[in-house]
Short mmCIF file of the C-alpha atoms (twelve columns), coordinates in Angstrom:
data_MODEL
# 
_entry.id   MODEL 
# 
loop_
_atom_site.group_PDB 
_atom_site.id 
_atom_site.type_symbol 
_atom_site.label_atom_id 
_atom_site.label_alt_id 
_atom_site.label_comp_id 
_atom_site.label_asym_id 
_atom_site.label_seq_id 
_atom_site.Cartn_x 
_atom_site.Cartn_y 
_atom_site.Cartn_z 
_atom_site.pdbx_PDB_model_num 
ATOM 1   C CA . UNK A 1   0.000   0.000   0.000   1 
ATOM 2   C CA . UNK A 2   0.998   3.316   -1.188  1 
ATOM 3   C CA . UNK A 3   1.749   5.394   2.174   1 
ATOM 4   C CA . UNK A 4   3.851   8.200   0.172   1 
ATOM 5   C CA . UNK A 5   2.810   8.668   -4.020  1 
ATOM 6   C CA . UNK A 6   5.180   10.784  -5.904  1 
ATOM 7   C CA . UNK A 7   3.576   12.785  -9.189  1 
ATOM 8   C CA . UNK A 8   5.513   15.111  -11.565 1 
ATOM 9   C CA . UNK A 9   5.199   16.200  -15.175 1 
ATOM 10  C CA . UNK A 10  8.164   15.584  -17.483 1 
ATOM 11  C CA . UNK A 11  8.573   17.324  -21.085 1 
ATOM 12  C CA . UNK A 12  9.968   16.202  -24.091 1 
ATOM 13  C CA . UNK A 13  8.786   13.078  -24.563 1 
ATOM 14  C CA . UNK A 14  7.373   13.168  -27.918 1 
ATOM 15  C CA . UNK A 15  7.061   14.946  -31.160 1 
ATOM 16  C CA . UNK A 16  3.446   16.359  -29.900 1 
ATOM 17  C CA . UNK A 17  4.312   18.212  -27.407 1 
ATOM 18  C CA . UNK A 18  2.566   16.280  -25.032 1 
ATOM 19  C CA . UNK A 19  3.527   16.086  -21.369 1 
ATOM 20  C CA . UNK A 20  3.740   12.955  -19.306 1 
ATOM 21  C CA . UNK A 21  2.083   12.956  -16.607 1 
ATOM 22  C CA . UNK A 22  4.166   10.163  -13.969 1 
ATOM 23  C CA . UNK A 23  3.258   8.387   -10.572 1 
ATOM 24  C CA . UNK A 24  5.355   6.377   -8.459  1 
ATOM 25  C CA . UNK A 25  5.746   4.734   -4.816  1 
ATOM 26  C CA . UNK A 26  8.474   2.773   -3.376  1 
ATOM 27  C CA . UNK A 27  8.912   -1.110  -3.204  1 
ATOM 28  C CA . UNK A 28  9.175   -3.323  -0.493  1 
ATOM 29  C CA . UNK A 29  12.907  -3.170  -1.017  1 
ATOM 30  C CA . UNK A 30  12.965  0.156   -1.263  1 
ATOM 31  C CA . UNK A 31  12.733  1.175   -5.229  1 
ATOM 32  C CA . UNK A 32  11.240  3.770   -6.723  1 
ATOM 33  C CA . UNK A 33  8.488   2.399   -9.186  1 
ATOM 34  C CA . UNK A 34  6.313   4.422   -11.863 1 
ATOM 35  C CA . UNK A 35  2.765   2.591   -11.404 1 
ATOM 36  C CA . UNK A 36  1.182   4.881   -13.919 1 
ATOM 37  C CA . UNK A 37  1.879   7.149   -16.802 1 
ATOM 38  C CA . UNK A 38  -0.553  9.244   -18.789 1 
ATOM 39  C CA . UNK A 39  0.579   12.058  -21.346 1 
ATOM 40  C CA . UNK A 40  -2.033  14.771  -21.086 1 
ATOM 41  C CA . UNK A 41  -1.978  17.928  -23.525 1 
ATOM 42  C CA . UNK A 42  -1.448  20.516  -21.177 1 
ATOM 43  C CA . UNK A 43  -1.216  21.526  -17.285 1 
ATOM 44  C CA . UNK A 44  -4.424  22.542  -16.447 1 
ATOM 45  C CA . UNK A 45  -6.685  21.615  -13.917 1 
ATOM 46  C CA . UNK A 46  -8.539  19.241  -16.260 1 
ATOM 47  C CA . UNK A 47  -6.450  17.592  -17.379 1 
ATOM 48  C CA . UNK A 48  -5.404  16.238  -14.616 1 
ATOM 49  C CA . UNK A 49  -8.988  15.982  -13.296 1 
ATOM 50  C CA . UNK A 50  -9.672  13.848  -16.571 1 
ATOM 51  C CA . UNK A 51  -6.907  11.359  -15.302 1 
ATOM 52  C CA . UNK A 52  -7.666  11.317  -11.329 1 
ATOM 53  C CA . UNK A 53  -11.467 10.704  -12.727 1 
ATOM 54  C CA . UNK A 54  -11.489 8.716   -15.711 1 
ATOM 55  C CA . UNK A 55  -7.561  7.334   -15.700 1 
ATOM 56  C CA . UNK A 56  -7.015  6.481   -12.506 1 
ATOM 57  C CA . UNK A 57  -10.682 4.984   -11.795 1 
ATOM 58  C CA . UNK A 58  -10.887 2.866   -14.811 1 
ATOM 59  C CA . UNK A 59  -7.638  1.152   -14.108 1 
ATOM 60  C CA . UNK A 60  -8.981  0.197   -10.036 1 
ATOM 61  C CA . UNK A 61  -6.459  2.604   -8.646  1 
ATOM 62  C CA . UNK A 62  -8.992  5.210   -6.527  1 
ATOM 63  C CA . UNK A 63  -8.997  2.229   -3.413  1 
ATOM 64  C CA . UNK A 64  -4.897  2.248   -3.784  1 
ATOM 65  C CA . UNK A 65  -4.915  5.956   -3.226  1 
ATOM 66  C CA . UNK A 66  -7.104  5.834   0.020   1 
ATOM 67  C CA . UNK A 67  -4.172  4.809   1.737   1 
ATOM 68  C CA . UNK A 68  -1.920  7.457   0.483   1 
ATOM 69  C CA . UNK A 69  -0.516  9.213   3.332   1 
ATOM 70  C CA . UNK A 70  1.293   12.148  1.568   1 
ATOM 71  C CA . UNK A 71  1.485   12.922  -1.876  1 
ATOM 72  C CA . UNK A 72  4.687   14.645  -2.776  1 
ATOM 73  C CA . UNK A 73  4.694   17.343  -6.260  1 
ATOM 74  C CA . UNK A 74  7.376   19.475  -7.982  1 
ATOM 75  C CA . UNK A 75  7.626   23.043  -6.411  1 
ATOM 76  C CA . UNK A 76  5.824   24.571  -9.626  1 
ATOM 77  C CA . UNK A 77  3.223   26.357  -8.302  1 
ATOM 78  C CA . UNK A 78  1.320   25.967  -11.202 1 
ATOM 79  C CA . UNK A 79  1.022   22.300  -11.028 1 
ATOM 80  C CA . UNK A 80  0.722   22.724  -7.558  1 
ATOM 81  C CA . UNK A 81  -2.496  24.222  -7.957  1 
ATOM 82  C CA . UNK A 82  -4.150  22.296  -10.477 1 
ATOM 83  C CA . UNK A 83  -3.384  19.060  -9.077  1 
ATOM 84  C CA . UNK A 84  -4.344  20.146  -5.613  1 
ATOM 85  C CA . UNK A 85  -8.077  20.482  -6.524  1 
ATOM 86  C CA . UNK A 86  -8.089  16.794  -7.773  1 
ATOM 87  C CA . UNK A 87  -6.667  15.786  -4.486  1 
ATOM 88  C CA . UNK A 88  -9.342  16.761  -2.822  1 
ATOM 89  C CA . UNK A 89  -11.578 14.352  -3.970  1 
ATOM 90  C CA . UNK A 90  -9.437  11.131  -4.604  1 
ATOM 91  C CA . UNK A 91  -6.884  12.000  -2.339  1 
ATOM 92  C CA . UNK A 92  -9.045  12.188  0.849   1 
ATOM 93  C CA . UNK A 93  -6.578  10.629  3.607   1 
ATOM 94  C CA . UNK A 94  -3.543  12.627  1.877   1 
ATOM 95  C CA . UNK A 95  -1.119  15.168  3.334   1 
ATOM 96  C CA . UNK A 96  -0.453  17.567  0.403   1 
ATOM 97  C CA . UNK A 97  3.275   18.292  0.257   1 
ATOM 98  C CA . UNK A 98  5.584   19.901  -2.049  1 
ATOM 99  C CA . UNK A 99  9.632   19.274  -2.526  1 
ATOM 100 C CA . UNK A 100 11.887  20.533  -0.412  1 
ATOM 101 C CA . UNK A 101 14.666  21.042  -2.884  1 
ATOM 102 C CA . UNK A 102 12.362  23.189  -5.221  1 
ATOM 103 C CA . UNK A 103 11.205  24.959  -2.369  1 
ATOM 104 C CA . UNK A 104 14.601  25.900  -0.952  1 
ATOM 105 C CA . UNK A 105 17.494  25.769  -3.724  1 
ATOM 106 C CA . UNK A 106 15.654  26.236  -7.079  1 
ATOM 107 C CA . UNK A 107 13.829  29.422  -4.812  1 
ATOM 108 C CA . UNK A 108 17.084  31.138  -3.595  1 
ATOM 109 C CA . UNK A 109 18.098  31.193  -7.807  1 
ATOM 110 C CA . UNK A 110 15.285  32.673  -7.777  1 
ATOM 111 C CA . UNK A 111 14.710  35.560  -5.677  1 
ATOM 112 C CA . UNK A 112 17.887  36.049  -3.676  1 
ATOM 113 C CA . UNK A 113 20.845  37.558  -4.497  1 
ATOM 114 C CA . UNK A 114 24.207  35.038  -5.889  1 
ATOM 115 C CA . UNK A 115 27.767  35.801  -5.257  1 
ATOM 116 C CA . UNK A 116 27.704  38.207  -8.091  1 
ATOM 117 C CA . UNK A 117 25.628  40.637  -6.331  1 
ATOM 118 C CA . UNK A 118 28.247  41.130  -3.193  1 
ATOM 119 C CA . UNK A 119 31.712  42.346  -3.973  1 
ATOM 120 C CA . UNK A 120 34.637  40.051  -5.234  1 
ATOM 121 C CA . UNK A 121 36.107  39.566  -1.663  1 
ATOM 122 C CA . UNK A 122 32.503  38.784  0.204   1 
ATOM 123 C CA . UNK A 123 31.675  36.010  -2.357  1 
ATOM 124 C CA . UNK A 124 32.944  33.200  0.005   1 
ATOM 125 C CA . UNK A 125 31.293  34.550  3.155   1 
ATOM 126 C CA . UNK A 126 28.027  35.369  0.962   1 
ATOM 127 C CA . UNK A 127 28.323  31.658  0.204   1 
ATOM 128 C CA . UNK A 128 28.769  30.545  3.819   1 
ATOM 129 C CA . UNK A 129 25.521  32.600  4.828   1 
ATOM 130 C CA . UNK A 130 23.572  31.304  1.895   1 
ATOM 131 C CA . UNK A 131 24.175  27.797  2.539   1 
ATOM 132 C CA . UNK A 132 23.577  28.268  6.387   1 
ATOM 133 C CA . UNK A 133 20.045  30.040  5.456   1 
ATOM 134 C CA . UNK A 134 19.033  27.203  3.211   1 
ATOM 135 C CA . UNK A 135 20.080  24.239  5.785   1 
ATOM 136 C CA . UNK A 136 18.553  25.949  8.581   1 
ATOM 137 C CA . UNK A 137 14.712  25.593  6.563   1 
ATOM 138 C CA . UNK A 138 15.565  22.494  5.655   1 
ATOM 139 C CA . UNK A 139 15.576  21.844  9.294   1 
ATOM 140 C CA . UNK A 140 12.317  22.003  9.585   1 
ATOM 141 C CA . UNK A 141 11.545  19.478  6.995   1 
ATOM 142 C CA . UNK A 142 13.360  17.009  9.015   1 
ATOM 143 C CA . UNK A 143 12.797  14.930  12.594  1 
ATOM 144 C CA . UNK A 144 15.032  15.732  15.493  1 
ATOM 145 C CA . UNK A 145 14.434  19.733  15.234  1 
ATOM 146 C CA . UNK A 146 11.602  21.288  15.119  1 
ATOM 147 C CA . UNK A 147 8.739   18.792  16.905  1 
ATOM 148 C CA . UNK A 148 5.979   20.888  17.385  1 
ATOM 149 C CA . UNK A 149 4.558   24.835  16.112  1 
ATOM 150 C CA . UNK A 150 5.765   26.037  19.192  1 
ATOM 151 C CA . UNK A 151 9.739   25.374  17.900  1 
ATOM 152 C CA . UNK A 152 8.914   26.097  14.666  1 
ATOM 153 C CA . UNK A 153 7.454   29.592  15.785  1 
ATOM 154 C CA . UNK A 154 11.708  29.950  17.581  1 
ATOM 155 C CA . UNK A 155 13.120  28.668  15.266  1 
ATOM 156 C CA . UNK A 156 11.874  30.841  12.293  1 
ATOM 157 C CA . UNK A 157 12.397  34.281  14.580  1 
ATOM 158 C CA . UNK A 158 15.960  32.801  15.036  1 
ATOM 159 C CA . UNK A 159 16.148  32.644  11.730  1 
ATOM 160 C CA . UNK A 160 15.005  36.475  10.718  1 
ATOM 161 C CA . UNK A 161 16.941  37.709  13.515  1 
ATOM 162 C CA . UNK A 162 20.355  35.715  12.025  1 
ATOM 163 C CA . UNK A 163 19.567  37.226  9.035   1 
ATOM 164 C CA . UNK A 164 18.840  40.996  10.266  1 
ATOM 165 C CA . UNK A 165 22.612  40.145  12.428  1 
ATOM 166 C CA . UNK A 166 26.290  41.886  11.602  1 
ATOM 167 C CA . UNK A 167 27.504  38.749  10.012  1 
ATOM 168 C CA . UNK A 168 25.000  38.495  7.431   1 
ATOM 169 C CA . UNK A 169 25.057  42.276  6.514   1 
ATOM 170 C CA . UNK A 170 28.755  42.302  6.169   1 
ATOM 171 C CA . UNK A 171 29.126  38.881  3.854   1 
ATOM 172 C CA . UNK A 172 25.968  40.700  1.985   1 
ATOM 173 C CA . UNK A 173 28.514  44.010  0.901   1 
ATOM 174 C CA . UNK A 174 26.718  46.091  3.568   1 
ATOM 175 C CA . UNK A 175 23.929  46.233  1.528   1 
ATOM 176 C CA . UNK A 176 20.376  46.544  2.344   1 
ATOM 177 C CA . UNK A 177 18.385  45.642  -0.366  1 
ATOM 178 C CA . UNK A 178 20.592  41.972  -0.717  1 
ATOM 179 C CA . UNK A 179 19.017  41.928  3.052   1 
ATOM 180 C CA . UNK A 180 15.240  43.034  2.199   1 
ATOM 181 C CA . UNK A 181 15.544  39.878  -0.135  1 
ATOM 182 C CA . UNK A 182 16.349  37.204  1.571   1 
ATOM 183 C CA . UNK A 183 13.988  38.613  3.886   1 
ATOM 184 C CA . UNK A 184 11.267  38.822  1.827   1 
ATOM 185 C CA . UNK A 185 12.434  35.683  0.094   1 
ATOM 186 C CA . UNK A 186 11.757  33.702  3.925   1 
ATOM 187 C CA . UNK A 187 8.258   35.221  4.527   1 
ATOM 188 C CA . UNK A 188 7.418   33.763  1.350   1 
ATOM 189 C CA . UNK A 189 8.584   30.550  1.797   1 
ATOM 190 C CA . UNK A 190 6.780   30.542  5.407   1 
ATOM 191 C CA . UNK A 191 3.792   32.096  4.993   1 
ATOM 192 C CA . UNK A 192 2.822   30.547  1.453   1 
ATOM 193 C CA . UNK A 193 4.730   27.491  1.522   1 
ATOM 194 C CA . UNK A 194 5.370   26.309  5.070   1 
ATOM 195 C CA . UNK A 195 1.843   23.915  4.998   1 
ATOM 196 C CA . UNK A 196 3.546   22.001  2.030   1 
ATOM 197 C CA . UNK A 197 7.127   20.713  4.303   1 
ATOM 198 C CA . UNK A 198 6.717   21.426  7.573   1 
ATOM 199 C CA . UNK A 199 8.185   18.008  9.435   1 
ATOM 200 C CA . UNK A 200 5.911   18.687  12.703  1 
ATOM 201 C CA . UNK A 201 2.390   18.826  10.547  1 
ATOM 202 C CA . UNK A 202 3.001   15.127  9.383   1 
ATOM 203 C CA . UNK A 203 5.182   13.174  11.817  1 
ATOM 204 C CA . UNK A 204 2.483   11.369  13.145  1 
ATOM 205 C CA . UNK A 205 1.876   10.055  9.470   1 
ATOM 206 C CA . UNK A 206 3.809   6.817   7.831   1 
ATOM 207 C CA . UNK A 207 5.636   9.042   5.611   1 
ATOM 208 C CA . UNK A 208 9.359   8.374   6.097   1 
ATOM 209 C CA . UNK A 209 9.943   11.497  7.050   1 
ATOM 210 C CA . UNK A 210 10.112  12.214  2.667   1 
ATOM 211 C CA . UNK A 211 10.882  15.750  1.872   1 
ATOM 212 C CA . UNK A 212 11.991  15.713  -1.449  1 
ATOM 213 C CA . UNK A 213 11.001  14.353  -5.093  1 
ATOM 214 C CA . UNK A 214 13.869  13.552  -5.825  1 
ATOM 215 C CA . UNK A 215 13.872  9.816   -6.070  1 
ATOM 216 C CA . UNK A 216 11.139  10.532  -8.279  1 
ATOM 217 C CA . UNK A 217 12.317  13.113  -10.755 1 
ATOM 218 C CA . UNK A 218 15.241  10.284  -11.216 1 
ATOM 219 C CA . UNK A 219 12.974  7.632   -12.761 1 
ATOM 220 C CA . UNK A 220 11.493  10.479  -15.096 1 
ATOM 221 C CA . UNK A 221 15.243  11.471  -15.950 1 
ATOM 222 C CA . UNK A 222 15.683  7.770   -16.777 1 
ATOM 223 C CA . UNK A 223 13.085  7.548   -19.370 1 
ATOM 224 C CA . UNK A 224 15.572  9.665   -21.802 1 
ATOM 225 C CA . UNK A 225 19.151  8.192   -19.984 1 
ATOM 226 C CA . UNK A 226 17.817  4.516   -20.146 1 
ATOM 227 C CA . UNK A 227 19.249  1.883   -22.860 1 
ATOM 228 C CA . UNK A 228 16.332  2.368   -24.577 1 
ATOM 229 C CA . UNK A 229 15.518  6.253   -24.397 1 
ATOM 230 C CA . UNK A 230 12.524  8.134   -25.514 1 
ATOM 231 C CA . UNK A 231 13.402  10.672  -27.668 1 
ATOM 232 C CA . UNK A 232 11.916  14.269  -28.204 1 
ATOM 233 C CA . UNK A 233 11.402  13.944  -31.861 1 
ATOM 234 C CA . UNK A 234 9.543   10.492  -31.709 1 
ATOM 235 C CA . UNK A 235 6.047   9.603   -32.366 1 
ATOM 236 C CA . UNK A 236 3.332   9.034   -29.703 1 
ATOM 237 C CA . UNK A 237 3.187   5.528   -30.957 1 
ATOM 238 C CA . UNK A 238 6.966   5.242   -30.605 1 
ATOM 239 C CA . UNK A 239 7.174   6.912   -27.164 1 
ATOM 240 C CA . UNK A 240 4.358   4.394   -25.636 1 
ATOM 241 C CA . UNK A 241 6.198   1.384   -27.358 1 
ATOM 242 C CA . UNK A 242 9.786   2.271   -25.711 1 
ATOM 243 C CA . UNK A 243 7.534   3.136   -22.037 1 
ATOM 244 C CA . UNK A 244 6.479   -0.524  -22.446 1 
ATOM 245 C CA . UNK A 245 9.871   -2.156  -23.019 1 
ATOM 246 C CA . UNK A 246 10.834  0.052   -20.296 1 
ATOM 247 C CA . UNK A 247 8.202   -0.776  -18.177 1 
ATOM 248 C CA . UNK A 248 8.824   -4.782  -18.992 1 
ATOM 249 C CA . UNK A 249 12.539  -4.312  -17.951 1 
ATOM 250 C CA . UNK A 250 11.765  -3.061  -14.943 1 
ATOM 251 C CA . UNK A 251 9.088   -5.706  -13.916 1 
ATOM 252 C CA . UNK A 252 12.128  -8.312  -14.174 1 
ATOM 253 C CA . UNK A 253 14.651  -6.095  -12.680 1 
ATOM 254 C CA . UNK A 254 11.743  -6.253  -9.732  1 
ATOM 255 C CA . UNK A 255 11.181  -9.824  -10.065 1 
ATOM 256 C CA . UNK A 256 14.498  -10.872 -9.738  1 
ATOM 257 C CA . UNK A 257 14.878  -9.797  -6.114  1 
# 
């Protein structure tokens, strides 16, 4: 049973411009495994209502996702959205959750300032601070730090007042707008995004304390790495014949355990 189902979207898989739609769970060894795949023609919310209500129900799926106990998407906001109203109906037991990484490193790129922005001799210290910002909000993704709102609530003043401190302000060139936003960069991430990775919301759920999509974004980057890849210029017919031979090499890989 499914306790944590990883979904993302994946581009250039065919000549129509179609993007595939991919769900996976782990294995009872531990493997990530794509259980479904459905290309639909654009990211809209029904699109992927057509596949929650038609896809998913015709192939006797909707009892496998009762059990889901989180269900773990990109950090595109747009997909984020969409998918999030179809959750709500065949998702009902689901935490709705959102990767860390994206979250954290792809939104520092960005909306904070790089090394670029401080002068030539602050670019290591600018560094330093950057990675200590981003590590101390992953903390709260993880077990062992912040157990209940009441940390949390510390922890992120800690965290403003850190960043409002003479070391940061100094690795930042002395200057005040780098400040205002990384600032403004955190109240984003906590006040839109915090519902989506906060550890202490969901430790009382089976989820393996999972706060990334990583392990899923892999299988989708094996599709085109694989010994048989899909290619961006092939047909739909083509792509769904190499997902199959894919798919069949993987059900012995699984077998074989």
């Amino acid at each position: 049973k499914p306790e944590v189902v990883w979904c993302d979207i994946t581009s250039h898989s065919n000549n129509k411009k179609y993007h595939l739609l991919t769900f996976s769970c782990k294995s009872a060894t531990n493997k990530q495994v794509v259980f479904l795949r459905a290309w639909i023609p654009n990211q809209r919310c029904f699109s992927f209502r057509w596949v929650f209500q038609y896809a998913i129900e015709s192939l006797g799926l909707a009892p496998f996702f009762k059990h889901t106990q989180l269900f773990m998407k990109d950090g595109d906001p747009q997909q984020h959205n969409e998918i999030k109203g179809a959750m709500l109906t065949y998702l009902t037991n689901a935490s709705d959750a959102a990767c860390g990484w994206h979250i954290v490193h792809q939104g520092w790129k960005r909306h904070c300032p790089g090394v670029r922005s401080v002068p030539k001799e602050k670019e290591g210290q600018w560094e330093q601070v950057s990675k200590h910002i981003k590590a101390w909000i992953y903390s709260w993704m993880c077990p062992g730090y912040c157990e209940c709102q009441e940390e949390y609530e510390i922890s992120k003043e800690l965290l403003f007042r850190f960043i409002s401190g003479r070391k940061v302000f100094d690795a930042s060139g002395q200057c005040p707008n780098n400040i205002k936003r990384v600032k403004d960069w955190v109240h984003l991430v906590t006040s839109s995004h915090a519902l989506l990775f906060l550890h202490y919301l969901r430790k009382d759920k089976r989820t393996f304390d999972t706060m990334c999509a990583s392990a899923h974004e892999g299988t989708n980057h094996g599709l085109k790495s694989h010994s048989i890849p899909m290619k961006v210029n092939a047909s739909m017919t083509a792509s769904a014949k190499t997902l199959a031979m894919q798919a069949k090499m993987k059900t012995a890989d699984l077998k074989d355990e």
